[in-house]
Coordinates of C-alpha atoms and ligand atoms in Angstrom, one line a residue:
X1 CA 0.1 0.0 0.2
X2 CA 1.4 3.5 -0.8
X3 CA -0.1 7.1 -0.1
X4 CA 1.2 10.3 -1.3
X5 CA 0.2 13.8 0.4
X6 CA 0.8 17.1 -1.0
X7 CA 0.8 20.1 1.7
X8 CA 1.0 23.9 0.6
X9 CA 3.4 26.2 2.2
X10 CA 1.5 29.1 4.3
X11 CA 1.7 32.5 5.2
X12 CA 0.7 33.5 8.8
X13 CA -0.6 36.3 10.5
X14 CA -1.0 38.8 7.3
X15 CA 0.4 41.5 9.3
X16 CA -1.8 42.5 12.1
X17 CA -3.6 39.0 12.7
X18 CA -1.1 37.3 14.9
X19 CA -1.8 33.8 15.7
X20 CA -5.1 34.1 14.1
X21 CA -4.9 34.9 10.0
X22 CA -3.2 32.5 7.6
X23 CA -3.1 31.7 3.9
X24 CA -2.2 28.8 1.7
X25 CA 0.0 29.3 -1.2
X26 CA 0.9 27.3 -4.3
X27 CA 4.4 25.8 -3.0
X28 CA 4.3 22.3 -1.9
X29 CA 6.0 19.5 0.3
X30 CA 5.1 16.2 -0.8
X31 CA 5.1 13.1 1.4
X32 CA 5.2 9.5 0.3
X33 CA 4.9 6.5 2.3
X34 CA 4.8 2.7 1.5
X35 CA 3.8 0.2 3.6
X36 CA 6.0 -3.0 3.3
X37 CA 5.0 -5.5 6.0
X38 CA 8.1 -7.8 5.6
X39 CA 10.7 -5.0 5.7
X40 CA 13.3 -5.2 8.0
X41 CA 15.4 -2.0 7.6
X42 CA 14.2 1.7 7.4
X43 CA 14.2 3.5 4.5
X44 CA 13.9 7.3 5.0
X45 CA 14.4 9.4 1.7
X46 CA 15.0 13.4 2.0
X47 CA 14.9 15.2 -1.3
X48 CA 14.6 19.2 -1.9
X49 CA 15.3 21.9 0.6
X50 CA 15.2 19.6 3.6
X51 CA 17.8 16.9 2.0
X52 CA 20.6 17.5 4.2
X53 CA 19.3 19.2 7.2
X54 CA 16.2 17.5 8.3
X55 CA 16.4 14.4 10.7
X56 CA 15.6 11.0 9.3
X57 CA 13.9 8.7 11.8
X58 CA 12.3 9.5 15.3
X59 CA 13.1 12.9 15.3
X60 CA 11.4 13.6 12.1
X61 CA 8.5 16.0 12.7
X62 CA 6.3 14.2 9.8
X63 CA 7.0 10.8 11.4
X64 CA 6.1 12.1 15.4
X65 CA 2.9 13.4 13.5
X66 CA 2.2 10.1 12.2
X67 CA 3.2 8.4 15.0
X68 CA 0.1 10.7 17.2
X69 CA -2.3 9.4 14.7
X70 CA -1.4 5.9 15.2
X71 CA -1.7 6.4 19.0
X72 CA -5.0 8.2 18.7
X73 CA -6.6 5.4 16.5
X74 CA -5.1 2.5 18.7
X75 CA -3.0 1.2 15.3
X76 CA -0.1 -0.5 16.4
X77 CA 1.1 -2.1 13.0
X78 CA 3.0 0.5 11.4
X79 CA 6.6 1.4 12.7
X80 CA 9.6 3.1 10.9
X81 CA 11.4 -0.5 9.5
X82 CA 7.9 -1.2 7.8
X83 CA 7.2 2.1 6.0
X84 CA 9.6 3.1 3.3
X85 CA 9.1 7.1 3.5
X86 CA 10.1 9.7 1.0
X87 CA 9.7 13.4 1.8
X88 CA 10.3 16.1 -0.9
X89 CA 10.5 19.6 0.6
X90 CA 9.7 22.1 -1.9
X91 CA 9.0 25.0 0.7
X92 CA 12.2 26.6 1.8
X93 CA 13.2 26.0 5.6
X94 CA 14.5 29.3 6.5
X95 CA 11.4 30.7 8.2
X96 CA 8.1 32.1 7.7
X97 CA 6.5 29.9 5.1
X98 CA 5.0 27.1 7.4
X99 CA 7.4 24.1 6.7
X100 CA 6.8 22.7 10.1
X101 CA 3.2 22.9 9.8
X102 CA 3.3 21.2 6.6
X103 CA 5.4 18.3 8.1
X104 CA 2.7 18.0 10.9
X105 CA -0.2 18.0 8.5
X106 CA 1.5 16.0 6.2
X107 CA 2.1 13.6 8.8
X108 CA -1.6 13.6 10.2
X109 CA -3.2 13.2 6.7
X110 CA -1.1 10.6 5.8
X111 CA -1.2 8.4 8.6
X112 CA -5.1 8.9 8.6
X113 CA -5.4 7.7 5.1
X114 CA -3.3 4.7 5.8
X115 CA -5.7 4.1 8.8
X116 CA -8.8 4.1 6.5
X117 CA -9.5 8.0 7.1
X118 CA -11.1 7.5 10.4
X119 CA -10.6 11.0 11.6
X120 CA -13.1 13.8 9.9
X121 CA -11.3 17.3 9.1
X122 CA -12.1 19.0 12.5
X123 CA -10.2 16.2 14.4
X124 CA -7.3 16.6 12.0
X125 CA -7.4 20.1 12.4
X126 CA -7.5 19.9 16.4
X127 CA -4.8 17.5 16.5
X128 CA -2.5 19.6 14.0
X129 CA -3.2 22.7 16.3
X130 CA -2.3 20.5 19.4
X131 CA 1.1 19.7 18.0
X132 CA 2.0 22.9 16.5
X133 CA 0.5 25.2 19.4
X134 CA -0.9 28.0 17.4
X135 CA -3.5 27.2 14.4
X136 CA -2.4 29.9 11.6
X137 CA -0.1 27.9 9.7
X138 CA -1.6 24.5 10.1
X139 CA -5.3 25.5 9.5
X140 CA -4.6 27.0 6.0
X141 CA -2.5 24.0 5.1
X142 CA -5.4 21.8 5.8
X143 CA -8.3 24.2 4.7
X144 CA -6.7 25.6 1.8
X145 CA -7.4 29.6 1.2
X146 CA -7.5 32.5 3.6
X147 CA -8.5 31.3 7.0
X148 CA -9.3 33.0 10.3
X149 CA -8.7 30.7 13.1
X150 CA -9.9 31.0 16.5
X151 CA -8.7 28.7 19.2
X152 CA -11.2 27.7 22.0
X153 CA -9.9 25.3 24.3
X154 CA -9.0 22.0 22.4
X155 CA -11.4 22.8 19.4
X156 CA -11.2 26.0 17.1
X157 CA -13.3 27.8 14.6
X158 CA -12.3 28.2 11.0
X159 CA -13.7 30.8 8.6
X160 CA -12.6 30.8 5.2
X161 CA -12.1 34.5 3.2
X162 CA -13.0 34.3 -0.5
X163 CA -10.0 33.9 -2.3
X164 CA -8.9 36.9 -4.2
X165 CA -7.1 37.3 -7.8
X166 CA -4.0 38.2 -6.2
X167 CA -0.2 37.4 -6.5
X168 CA 1.7 36.8 -3.4
X169 CA 5.3 37.8 -3.6
X170 CA 7.6 35.9 -1.2
X171 CA 10.8 37.2 -0.6
X172 CA 13.0 34.5 1.3
X173 CA 16.3 35.6 2.6
X174 CA 19.2 33.4 3.0
X175 CA 19.3 33.3 6.6
X176 CA 17.3 31.5 9.2
X177 CA 15.2 32.7 11.8
X178 CA 13.6 30.0 14.2
X179 CA 10.1 30.5 15.3
X180 CA 10.8 29.4 18.8
X181 CA 13.5 32.4 18.8
X182 CA 11.2 34.7 16.8
X183 CA 8.3 34.2 19.7
X184 CA 10.9 34.5 22.5
X185 CA 11.5 38.2 21.8
X186 CA 7.8 39.2 21.9
X187 CA 7.0 41.4 25.0
X188 CA 4.4 39.7 27.6
X189 CA 2.4 42.6 27.4
X190 CA 0.8 44.5 24.6
X191 CA 0.2 48.3 25.1
X192 CA -3.5 49.4 25.0
X193 CA -3.2 52.0 22.2
X194 CA -1.3 49.1 20.0
X195 CA -4.2 46.8 20.6
X196 CA -6.6 49.5 19.2
X197 CA -3.9 50.0 16.3
X198 CA -3.9 46.3 15.7
X199 CA -8.0 45.7 16.0
X200 CA -8.8 48.3 13.4
X201 CA -6.0 46.8 11.3
X202 CA -7.5 43.4 11.6
X203 CA -11.1 45.0 10.9
X204 CA -9.7 46.4 7.7
X205 CA -7.9 43.2 6.4
X206 CA -11.1 41.2 6.8
X207 CA -13.0 44.0 5.1
X208 CA -10.2 44.1 2.3
X209 CA -10.8 40.3 1.4
X210 CA -14.4 40.3 1.9
X211 CA -15.2 43.3 -0.2
X212 CA -12.5 42.6 -2.5
X213 CA -11.2 46.2 -1.9
X214 CA -7.5 45.6 -1.7
X215 CA -6.6 49.2 -1.6
X216 CA -7.4 48.7 2.2
X217 CA -4.4 46.2 2.3
X218 CA -1.7 48.7 2.8
X219 CA -3.2 50.1 5.9
X220 CA -5.2 46.4 7.0
X221 CA -1.3 45.0 6.9
X222 CA 0.2 47.2 9.3
X223 CA 0.9 45.8 12.6
X224 CA 2.4 46.8 16.1
X225 CA 2.0 43.5 18.0
X226 CA 5.0 41.6 16.8
X227 CA 6.8 43.2 13.5
X228 CA 8.5 45.9 15.4
X229 CA 10.1 43.2 17.7
X230 CA 11.0 40.9 15.0
X231 CA 12.3 43.7 12.8
X232 CA 15.3 44.0 14.9
X233 CA 16.2 40.8 13.8
X234 CA 15.7 41.4 10.3
X235 CA 18.0 43.8 8.1
X236 CA 16.0 46.4 6.3
X237 CA 12.7 44.8 7.2
X238 CA 10.8 48.1 7.1
X239 CA 12.5 49.3 3.9
X240 CA 11.9 46.2 2.3
X241 CA 8.3 46.3 2.9
X242 CA 8.2 49.9 1.9
X243 CA 10.0 48.8 -1.4
X244 CA 7.2 46.5 -2.4
X245 CA 4.5 48.9 -1.4
X246 CA 6.3 51.4 -3.8
X247 CA 6.9 48.8 -6.6
X248 CA 3.0 48.5 -6.8
X249 CA 1.9 46.2 -4.0
X250 CA -1.5 46.6 -2.3
X251 CA -0.1 45.4 1.1
X252 CA 3.1 43.8 2.4
X253 CA 4.0 42.4 5.9
X254 CA 6.5 39.5 7.7
X255 CA 5.4 36.1 6.5
X256 CA 4.7 34.2 9.8
X257 CA 7.5 34.8 12.3
X258 CA 9.8 35.7 9.5
X259 CA 12.3 36.3 8.1
X260 CA 10.4 35.7 4.7
X261 CA 8.6 38.9 3.7
X262 CA 5.4 38.9 1.6
X263 CA 3.7 41.4 -0.9
X264 CA 0.3 41.0 -2.0
X265 CA -0.4 42.6 -5.8
X266 CA -2.0 42.0 -9.0
X267 CA -0.5 40.0 -11.5
X268 CA 0.8 43.2 -13.6
X269 CA 3.2 44.5 -10.6
X270 CA 4.6 41.0 -9.5
X271 CA 7.7 41.0 -11.1
X272 CA 8.4 44.5 -10.6
X273 CA 7.6 43.9 -6.9
X274 CA 10.1 40.7 -6.6
X275 CA 12.8 42.6 -8.6
X276 CA 12.3 45.8 -6.0
X277 CA 12.2 43.7 -3.0
X278 CA 15.5 41.6 -3.9
X279 CA 17.4 44.8 -5.0
X280 CA 16.5 46.7 -1.5
X281 CA 17.7 43.9 0.7
X282 CA 21.0 43.9 -1.5
X283 CA 21.5 47.3 -0.4
X284 CA 22.3 45.7 2.8
X285 CA 24.2 42.9 1.8
X286 CA 21.1 40.3 2.2
X287 CA 20.9 37.7 -0.5
X288 CA 17.5 36.8 -1.1
X289 CA 15.2 34.6 -3.4
X290 CA 11.7 35.8 -4.5
X291 CA 8.7 33.6 -5.5
X292 CA 5.4 34.9 -7.2
X293 CA 2.8 32.4 -6.1
X294 CA -1.0 32.0 -6.0
X295 CA -3.3 31.3 -3.1
X296 CA -3.9 27.5 -2.7
X297 CA -7.5 26.9 -2.7
X298 CA -7.6 23.1 -1.7
X299 CA -5.2 22.7 1.2
X300 CA -3.6 19.1 2.1
X301 CA -4.6 16.5 -0.4
X302 CA -3.9 12.8 -1.0
X303 CA -2.5 12.8 -4.7
Ligands
HSE1 N1 1.8 33.5 14.2 C1 2.9 32.6 14.3 C2 4.1 33.7 14.6 C3 3.5 31.9 12.8 O1 4.0 34.7 14.4 O2 4.8 33.2 15.7 C4 4.9 31.4 12.9 O3 4.5 29.7 13.1

């Protein structure tokens, strides 16, 4: 028996929607598992961005997430020896594109498929949020599109917004920033005026997508909750975001916990935005790659 799952990259927060907003993008990791009952040796193959850096075996997040499903379902047939695992990482690992979320979602969806899809989508989502700790990467990776995710104890509410006809330019610098570090530097308390600022921006952000009024995205992607703190670890972050806006983007923000930056624009301006962001970062000696992507409307899928 062989199962293959494809999981999209995600961009979380969309500026002010810290731990709440997330969107699935047309860049993918693929996970393939073959059940070989008589096999006696581990076959764990890594391809793509994670080829040299991701752990093989017990420490691999994809495998650990599969195991969580086996545990929940009381399934003890599968182990690292009788599963031939191939992971192809098309999502860069440097940070801000939901690569860990993709491994978690890939592991849960694939193990669930091996076990006859006994978990429904809500149970898959609840388990993924429990493993990841916050919902804004795993939920869009499961559902696709632009999602508003609210946690309520062990469960969550998910609202999918209309998918706009916009391109997403992702500018990925050649340095890494771990989410753990990027969360540690955030303040314990939020200033009341900053709370009002962010609440108003989240309202504009929601309105921009619901009303297809993308002129609202410039203000709607502004943030005072996390970007100013994270910007201290990302050279010229504000200048690169400004360069994207000057080159024609409707809105621009830090992608998740960074260091990747995201800009949202019409197809007409995508290449211009891409070039401007790379050029501006180069002035501060930061090498970067940029991708022009679409929203993914489907989420994780068995293929
Ligand atoms: N909302 C999360 C953060 C996304 O900003 O820390 C990163 O996984």
